[in-house]
Coordinates of C-alpha atoms in Angstrom, one line a residue:
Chain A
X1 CA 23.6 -1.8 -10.7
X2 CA 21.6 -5.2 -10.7
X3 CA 18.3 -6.1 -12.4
X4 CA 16.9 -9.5 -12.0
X5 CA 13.1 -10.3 -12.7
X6 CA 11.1 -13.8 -12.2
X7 CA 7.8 -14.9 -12.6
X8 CA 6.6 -17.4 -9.9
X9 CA 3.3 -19.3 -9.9
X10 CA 2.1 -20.3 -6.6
X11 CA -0.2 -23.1 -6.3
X12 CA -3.5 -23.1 -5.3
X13 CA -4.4 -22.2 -1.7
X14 CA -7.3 -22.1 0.4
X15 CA -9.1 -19.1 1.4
X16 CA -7.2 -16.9 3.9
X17 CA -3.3 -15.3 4.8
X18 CA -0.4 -17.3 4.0
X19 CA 3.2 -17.0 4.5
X20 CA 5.3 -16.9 1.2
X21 CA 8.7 -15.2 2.2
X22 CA 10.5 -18.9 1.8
X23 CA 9.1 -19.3 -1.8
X24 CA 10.4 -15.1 -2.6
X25 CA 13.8 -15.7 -1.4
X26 CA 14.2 -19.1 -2.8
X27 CA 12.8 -17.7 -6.4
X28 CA 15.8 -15.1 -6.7
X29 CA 19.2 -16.2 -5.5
X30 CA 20.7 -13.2 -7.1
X31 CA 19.7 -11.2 -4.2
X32 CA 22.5 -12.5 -2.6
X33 CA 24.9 -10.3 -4.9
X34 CA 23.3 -7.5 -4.0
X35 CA 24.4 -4.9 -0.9
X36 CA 21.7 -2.6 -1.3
X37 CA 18.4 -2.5 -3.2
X38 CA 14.9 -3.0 -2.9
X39 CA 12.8 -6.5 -3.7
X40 CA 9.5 -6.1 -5.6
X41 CA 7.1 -8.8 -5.1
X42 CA 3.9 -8.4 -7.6
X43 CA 1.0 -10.2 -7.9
X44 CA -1.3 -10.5 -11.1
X45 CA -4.4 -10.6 -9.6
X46 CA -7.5 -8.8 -8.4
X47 CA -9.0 -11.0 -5.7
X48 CA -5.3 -12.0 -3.9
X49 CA -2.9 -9.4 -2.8
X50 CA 0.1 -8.9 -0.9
X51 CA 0.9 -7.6 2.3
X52 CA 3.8 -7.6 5.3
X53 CA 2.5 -9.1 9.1
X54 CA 3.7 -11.0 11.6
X55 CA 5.3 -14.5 10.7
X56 CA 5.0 -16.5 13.9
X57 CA 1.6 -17.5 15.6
X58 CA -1.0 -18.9 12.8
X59 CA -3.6 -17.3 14.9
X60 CA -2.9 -14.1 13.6
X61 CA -3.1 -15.3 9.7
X62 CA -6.5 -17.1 11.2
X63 CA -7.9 -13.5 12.7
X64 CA -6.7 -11.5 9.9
X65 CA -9.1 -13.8 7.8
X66 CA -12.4 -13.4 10.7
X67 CA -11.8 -9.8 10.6
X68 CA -11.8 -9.0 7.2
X69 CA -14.5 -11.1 6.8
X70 CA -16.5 -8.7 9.2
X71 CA -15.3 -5.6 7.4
X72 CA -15.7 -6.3 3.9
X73 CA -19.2 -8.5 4.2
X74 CA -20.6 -11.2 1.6
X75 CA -23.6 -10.2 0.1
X76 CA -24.1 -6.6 1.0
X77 CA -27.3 -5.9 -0.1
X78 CA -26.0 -2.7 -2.2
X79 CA -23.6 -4.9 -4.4
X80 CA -24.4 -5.1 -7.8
X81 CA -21.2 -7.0 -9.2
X82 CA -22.6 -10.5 -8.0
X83 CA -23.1 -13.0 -10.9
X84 CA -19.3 -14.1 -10.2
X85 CA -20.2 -15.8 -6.5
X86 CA -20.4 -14.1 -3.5
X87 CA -17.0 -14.0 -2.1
X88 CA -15.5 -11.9 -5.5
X89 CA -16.6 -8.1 -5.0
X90 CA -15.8 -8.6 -1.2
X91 CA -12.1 -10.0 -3.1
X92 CA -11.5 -7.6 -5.1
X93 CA -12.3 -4.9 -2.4
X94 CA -9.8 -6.9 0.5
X95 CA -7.3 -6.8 -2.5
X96 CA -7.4 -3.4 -2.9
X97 CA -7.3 -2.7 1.4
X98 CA -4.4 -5.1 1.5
X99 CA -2.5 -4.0 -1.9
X100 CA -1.2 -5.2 -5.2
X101 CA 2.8 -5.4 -4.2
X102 CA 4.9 -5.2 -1.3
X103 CA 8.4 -3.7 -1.7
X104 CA 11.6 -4.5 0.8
X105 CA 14.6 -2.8 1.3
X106 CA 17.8 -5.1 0.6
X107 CA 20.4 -5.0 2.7
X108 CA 24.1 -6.8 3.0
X109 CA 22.6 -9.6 0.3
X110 CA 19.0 -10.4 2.4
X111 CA 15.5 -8.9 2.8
X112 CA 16.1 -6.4 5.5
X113 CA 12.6 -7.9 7.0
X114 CA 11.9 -7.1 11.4
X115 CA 12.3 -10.2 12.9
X116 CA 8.6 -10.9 13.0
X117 CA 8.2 -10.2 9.6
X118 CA 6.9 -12.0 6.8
X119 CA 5.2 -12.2 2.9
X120 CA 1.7 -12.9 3.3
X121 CA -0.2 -14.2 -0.2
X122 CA -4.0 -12.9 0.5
X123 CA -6.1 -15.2 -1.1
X124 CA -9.6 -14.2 -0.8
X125 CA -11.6 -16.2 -3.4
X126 CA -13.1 -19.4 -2.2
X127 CA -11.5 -21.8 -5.2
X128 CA -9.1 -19.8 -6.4
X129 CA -6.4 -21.3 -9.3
X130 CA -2.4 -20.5 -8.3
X131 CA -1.7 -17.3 -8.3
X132 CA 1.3 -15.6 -10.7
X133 CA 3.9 -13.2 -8.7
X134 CA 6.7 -11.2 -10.1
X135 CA 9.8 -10.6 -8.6
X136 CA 12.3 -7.2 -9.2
X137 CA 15.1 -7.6 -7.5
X138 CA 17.2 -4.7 -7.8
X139 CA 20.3 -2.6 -6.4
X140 CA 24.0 -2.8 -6.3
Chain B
X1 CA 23.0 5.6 -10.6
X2 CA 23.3 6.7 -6.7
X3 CA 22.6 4.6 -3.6
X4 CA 21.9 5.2 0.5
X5 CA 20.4 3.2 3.1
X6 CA 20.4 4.8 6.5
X7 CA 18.3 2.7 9.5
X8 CA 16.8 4.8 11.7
X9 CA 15.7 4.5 15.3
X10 CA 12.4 6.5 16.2
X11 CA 11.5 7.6 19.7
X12 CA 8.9 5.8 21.2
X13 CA 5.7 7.4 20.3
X14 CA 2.1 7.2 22.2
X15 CA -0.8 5.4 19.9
X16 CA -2.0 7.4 17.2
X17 CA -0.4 8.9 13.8
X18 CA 2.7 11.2 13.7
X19 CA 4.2 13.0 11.3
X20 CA 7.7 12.1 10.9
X21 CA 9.0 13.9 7.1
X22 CA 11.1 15.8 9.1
X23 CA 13.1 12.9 10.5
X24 CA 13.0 11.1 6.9
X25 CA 14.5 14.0 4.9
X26 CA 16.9 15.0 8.1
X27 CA 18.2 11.4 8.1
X28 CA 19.1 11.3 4.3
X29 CA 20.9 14.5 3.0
X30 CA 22.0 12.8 0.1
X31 CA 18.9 12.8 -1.1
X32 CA 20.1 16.4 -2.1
X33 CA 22.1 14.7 -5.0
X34 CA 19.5 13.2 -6.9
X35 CA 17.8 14.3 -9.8
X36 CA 15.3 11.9 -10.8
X37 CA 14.7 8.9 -8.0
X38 CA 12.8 7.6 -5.4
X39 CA 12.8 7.4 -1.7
X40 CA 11.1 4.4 0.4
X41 CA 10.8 4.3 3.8
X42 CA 10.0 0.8 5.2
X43 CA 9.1 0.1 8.9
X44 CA 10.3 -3.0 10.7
X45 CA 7.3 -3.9 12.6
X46 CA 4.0 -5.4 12.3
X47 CA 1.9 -3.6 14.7
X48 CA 2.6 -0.4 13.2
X49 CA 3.0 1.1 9.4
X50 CA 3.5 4.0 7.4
X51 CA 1.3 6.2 5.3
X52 CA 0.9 9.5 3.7
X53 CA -1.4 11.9 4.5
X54 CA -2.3 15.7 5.4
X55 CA 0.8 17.4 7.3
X56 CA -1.3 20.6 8.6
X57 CA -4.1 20.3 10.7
X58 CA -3.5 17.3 14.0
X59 CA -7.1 16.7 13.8
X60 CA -7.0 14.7 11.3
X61 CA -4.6 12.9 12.9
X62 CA -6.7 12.6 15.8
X63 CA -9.6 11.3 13.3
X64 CA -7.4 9.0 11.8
X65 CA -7.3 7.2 15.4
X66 CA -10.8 7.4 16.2
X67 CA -11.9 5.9 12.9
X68 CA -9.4 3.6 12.8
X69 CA -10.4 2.2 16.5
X70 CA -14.0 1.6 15.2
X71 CA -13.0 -0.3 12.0
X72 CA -10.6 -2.1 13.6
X73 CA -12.3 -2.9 17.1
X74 CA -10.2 -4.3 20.3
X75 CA -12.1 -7.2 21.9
X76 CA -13.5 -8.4 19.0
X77 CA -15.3 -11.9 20.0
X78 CA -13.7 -13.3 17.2
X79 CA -10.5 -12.8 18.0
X80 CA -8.2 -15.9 19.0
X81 CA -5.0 -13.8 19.0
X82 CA -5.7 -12.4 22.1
X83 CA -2.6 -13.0 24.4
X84 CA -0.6 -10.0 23.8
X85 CA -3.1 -7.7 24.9
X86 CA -6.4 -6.5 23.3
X87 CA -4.4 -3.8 21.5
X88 CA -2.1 -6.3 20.0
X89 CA -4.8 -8.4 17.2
X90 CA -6.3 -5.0 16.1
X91 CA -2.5 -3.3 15.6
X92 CA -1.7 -5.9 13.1
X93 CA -4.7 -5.6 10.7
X94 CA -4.4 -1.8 10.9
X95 CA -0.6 -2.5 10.0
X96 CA -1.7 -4.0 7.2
X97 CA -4.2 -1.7 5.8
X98 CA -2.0 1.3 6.4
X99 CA 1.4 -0.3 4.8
X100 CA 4.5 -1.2 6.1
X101 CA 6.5 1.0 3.1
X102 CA 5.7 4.1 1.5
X103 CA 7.7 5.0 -1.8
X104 CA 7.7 8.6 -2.7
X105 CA 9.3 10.3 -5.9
X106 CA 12.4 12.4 -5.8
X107 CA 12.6 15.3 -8.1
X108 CA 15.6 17.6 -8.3
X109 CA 17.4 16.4 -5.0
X110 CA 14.0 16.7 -2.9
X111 CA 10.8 14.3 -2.0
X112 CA 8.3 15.2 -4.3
X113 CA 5.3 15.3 -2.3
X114 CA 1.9 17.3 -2.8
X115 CA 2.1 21.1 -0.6
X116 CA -0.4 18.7 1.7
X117 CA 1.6 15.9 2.3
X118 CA 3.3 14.1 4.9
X119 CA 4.7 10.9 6.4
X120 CA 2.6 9.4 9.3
X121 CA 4.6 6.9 11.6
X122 CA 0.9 5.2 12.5
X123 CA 1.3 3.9 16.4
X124 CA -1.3 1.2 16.8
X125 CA -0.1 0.2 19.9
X126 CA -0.9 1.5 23.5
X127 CA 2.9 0.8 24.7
X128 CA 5.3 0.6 21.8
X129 CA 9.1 0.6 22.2
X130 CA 10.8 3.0 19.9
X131 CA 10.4 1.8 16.1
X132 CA 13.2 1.1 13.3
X133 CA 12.3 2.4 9.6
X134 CA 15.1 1.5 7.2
X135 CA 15.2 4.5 4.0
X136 CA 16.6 3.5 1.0
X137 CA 17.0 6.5 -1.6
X138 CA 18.2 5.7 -5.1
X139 CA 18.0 7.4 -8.3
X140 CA 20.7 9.7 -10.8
Chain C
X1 CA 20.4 1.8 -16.2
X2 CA 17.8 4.8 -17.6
X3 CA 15.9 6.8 -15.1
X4 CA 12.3 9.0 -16.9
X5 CA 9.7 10.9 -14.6
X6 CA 6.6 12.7 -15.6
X7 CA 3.8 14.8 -13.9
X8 CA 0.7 14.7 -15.3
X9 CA -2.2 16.8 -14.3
X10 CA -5.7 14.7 -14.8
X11 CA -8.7 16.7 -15.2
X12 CA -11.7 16.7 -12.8
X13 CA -13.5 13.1 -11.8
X14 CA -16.4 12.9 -10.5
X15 CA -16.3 11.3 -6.7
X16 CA -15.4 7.4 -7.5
X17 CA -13.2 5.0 -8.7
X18 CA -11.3 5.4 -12.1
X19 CA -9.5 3.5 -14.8
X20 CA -6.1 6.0 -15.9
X21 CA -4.1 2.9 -17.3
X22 CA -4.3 4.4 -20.8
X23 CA -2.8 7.7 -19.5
X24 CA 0.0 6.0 -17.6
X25 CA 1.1 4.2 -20.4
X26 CA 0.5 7.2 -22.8
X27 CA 2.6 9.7 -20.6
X28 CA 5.6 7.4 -20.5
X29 CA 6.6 6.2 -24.0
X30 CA 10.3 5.5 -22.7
X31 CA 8.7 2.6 -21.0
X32 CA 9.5 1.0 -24.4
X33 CA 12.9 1.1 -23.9
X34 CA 13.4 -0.7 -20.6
X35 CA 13.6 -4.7 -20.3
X36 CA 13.3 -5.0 -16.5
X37 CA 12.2 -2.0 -14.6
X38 CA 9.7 -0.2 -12.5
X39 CA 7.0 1.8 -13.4
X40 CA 6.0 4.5 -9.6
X41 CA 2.7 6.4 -10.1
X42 CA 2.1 8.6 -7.4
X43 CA -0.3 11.2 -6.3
X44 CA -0.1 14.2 -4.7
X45 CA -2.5 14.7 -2.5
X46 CA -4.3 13.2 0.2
X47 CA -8.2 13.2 -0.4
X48 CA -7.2 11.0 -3.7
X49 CA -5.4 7.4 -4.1
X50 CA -4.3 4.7 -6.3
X51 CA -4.6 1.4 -6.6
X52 CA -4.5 -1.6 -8.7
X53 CA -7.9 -3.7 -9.5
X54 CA -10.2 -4.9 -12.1
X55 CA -10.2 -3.3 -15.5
X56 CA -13.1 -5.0 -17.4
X57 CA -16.8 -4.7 -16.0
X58 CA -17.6 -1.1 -14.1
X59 CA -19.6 -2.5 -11.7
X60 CA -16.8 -3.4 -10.0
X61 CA -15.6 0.1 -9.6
X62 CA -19.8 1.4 -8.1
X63 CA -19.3 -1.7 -5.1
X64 CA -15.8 0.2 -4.2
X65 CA -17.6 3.4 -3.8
X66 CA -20.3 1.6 -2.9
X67 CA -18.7 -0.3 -0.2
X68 CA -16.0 2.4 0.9
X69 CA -18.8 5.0 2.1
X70 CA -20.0 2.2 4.4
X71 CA -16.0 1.3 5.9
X72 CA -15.7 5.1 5.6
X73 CA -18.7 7.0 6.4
X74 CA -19.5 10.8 6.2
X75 CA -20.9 12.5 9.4
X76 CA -19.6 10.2 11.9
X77 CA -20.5 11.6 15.1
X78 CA -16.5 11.1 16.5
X79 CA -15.0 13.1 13.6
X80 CA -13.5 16.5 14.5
X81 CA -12.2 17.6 11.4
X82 CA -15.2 18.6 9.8
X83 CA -14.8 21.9 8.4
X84 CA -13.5 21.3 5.2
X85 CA -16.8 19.5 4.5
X86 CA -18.6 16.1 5.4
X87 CA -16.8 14.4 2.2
X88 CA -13.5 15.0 3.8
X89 CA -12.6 13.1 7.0
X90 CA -13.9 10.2 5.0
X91 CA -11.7 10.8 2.0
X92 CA -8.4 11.3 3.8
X93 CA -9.0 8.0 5.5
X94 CA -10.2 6.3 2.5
X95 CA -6.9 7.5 0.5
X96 CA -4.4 6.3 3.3
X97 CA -6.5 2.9 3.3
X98 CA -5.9 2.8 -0.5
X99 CA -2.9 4.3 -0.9
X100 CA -0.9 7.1 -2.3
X101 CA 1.0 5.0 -5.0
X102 CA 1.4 2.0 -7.6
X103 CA 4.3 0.4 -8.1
X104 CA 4.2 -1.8 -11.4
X105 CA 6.8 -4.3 -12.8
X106 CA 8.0 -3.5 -16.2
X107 CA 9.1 -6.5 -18.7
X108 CA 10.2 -6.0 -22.7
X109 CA 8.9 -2.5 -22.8
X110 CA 5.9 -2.7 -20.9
X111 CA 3.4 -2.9 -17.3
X112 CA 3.7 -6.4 -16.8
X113 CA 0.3 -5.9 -15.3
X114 CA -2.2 -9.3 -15.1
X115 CA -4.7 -9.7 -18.1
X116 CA -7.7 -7.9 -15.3
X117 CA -5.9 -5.4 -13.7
X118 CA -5.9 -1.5 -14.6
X119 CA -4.5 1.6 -12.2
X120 CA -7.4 3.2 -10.3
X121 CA -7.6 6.7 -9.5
X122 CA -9.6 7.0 -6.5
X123 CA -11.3 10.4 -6.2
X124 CA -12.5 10.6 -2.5
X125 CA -14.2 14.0 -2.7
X126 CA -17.4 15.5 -4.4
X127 CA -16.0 18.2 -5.9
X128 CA -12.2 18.2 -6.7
X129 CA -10.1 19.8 -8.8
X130 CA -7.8 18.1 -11.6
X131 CA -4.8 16.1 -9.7
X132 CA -1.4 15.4 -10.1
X133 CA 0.4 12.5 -10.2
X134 CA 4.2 11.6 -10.7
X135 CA 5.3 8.7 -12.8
X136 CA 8.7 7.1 -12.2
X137 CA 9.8 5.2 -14.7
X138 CA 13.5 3.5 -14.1
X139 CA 15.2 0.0 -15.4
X140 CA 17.4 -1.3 -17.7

């Protein structure tokens, strides 16, 4: 049985859905040692979050950002947690929809991802700093 | 320290939610040997997830779909990922919200879920080809 | 490789979002004893969730229920399963959108949780009973 654990700090990015499974894999190569498990990936914020989607066409990372733009609104009128801008309660709401972690199975040494899978960093704040992610990489 | 991975091909399924604990717990009856663990099932798509809900009555189920099919709209005007099909743009951001993985506690060789609870395979496509879920169980 | 698991039966919340990140941590004191691990939380039942977002000002916590009975409304004219109540359609929707459990990182002993975040128990109904949750607690 295997523990390995590593903080990552990602720089800043804009507003939107990014792909970050290059910079998860390159931050533990353990994982290689490992034949089954399960990859953690945890992120120490409340207005960015984590979540799984498709890795190919941009336009879905772009559309992912319109939507949820639609669904969780700036400036609702029945907000009261406002005097940090208007785009943090709709982040910290969008965080909580997308989620806080994402865990992947391990399999044969390698993220057993689909093949249109991929890491997406959520940022939802306008001028967010880089964001802190920590890695479990576990199994045997 | 115990551990089994077993990939598992569903049946296609029409759009909408399913419950599919049946097929989790049939697929992994070495779960039966652990005492204290946990069991994740993780789904290798992006235009359909996983999620834990009510296992008894279908209409919530049935709910699930209709609600999901006004939060989520096809057609959107602000869509630009729009050349798979109008159910393809909206099946990815309900992936998302729903979860590609759910992790559930195993207590004395058995899931430990509420009397209430099941797994939903959640179809968000109109089409789908059958869909792989890969369960890792681990624990002692 | 030590493996700890807990139930814990919360009392009655009213209908909202809730910080339990001092009753995590108080229910699991083993937690002290692991250097890289995983800390489940997990709750069992389906009109209830968990998730992971601000700890500090409590407005936050009013625009999620604020916000989540627009997403999520009661009384939709589409809903079918309405018998248990007009609180919960919404709340079993609400709880799959937020999800049924935490997974935190654990490093030197403890939640290696960011400075703003806290667990969240999300009661979706009006008038629930206590509720149950299952910590895991596993690492080395």
């Amino acid at each position: 049985m295997s523990w390995f654990q590593q903080k990552v700090k990602l720089p800043p990015l804009p507003r939107g859905f990014h792909l970050i499974t290059d910079k998860v894999v390159g931050a533990c190569p353990e994982m290689s040692t490992i034949n089954i498990g399960i990859c953690q990936v945890f992120i120490q914020h409340t207005s960015a979050s984590l979540t799984i989607n498709e890795n190919a066409d941009p336009s879905v990372r772009t559309d992912f950002e319109r939507h949820i733009n639609i669904m969780v609104p700036e400036n609702a009128p029945y907000y009261i947690h406002t005097y940090e801008g208007s785009d943090d309660m709709p982040a910290h709401i969008k965080a909580s929809l997308m989620g806080a972690s994402v865990q992947i199975p391990i399999t044969n040494g390698k993220l057993n991802l689909g093949i249109w899978q991929g890491i997406y960093l959520c940022e939802h704040r306008n001028n967010a700093s880089g964001r802190d992610i920590v890695i479990t990489v576990f199994g045997r």
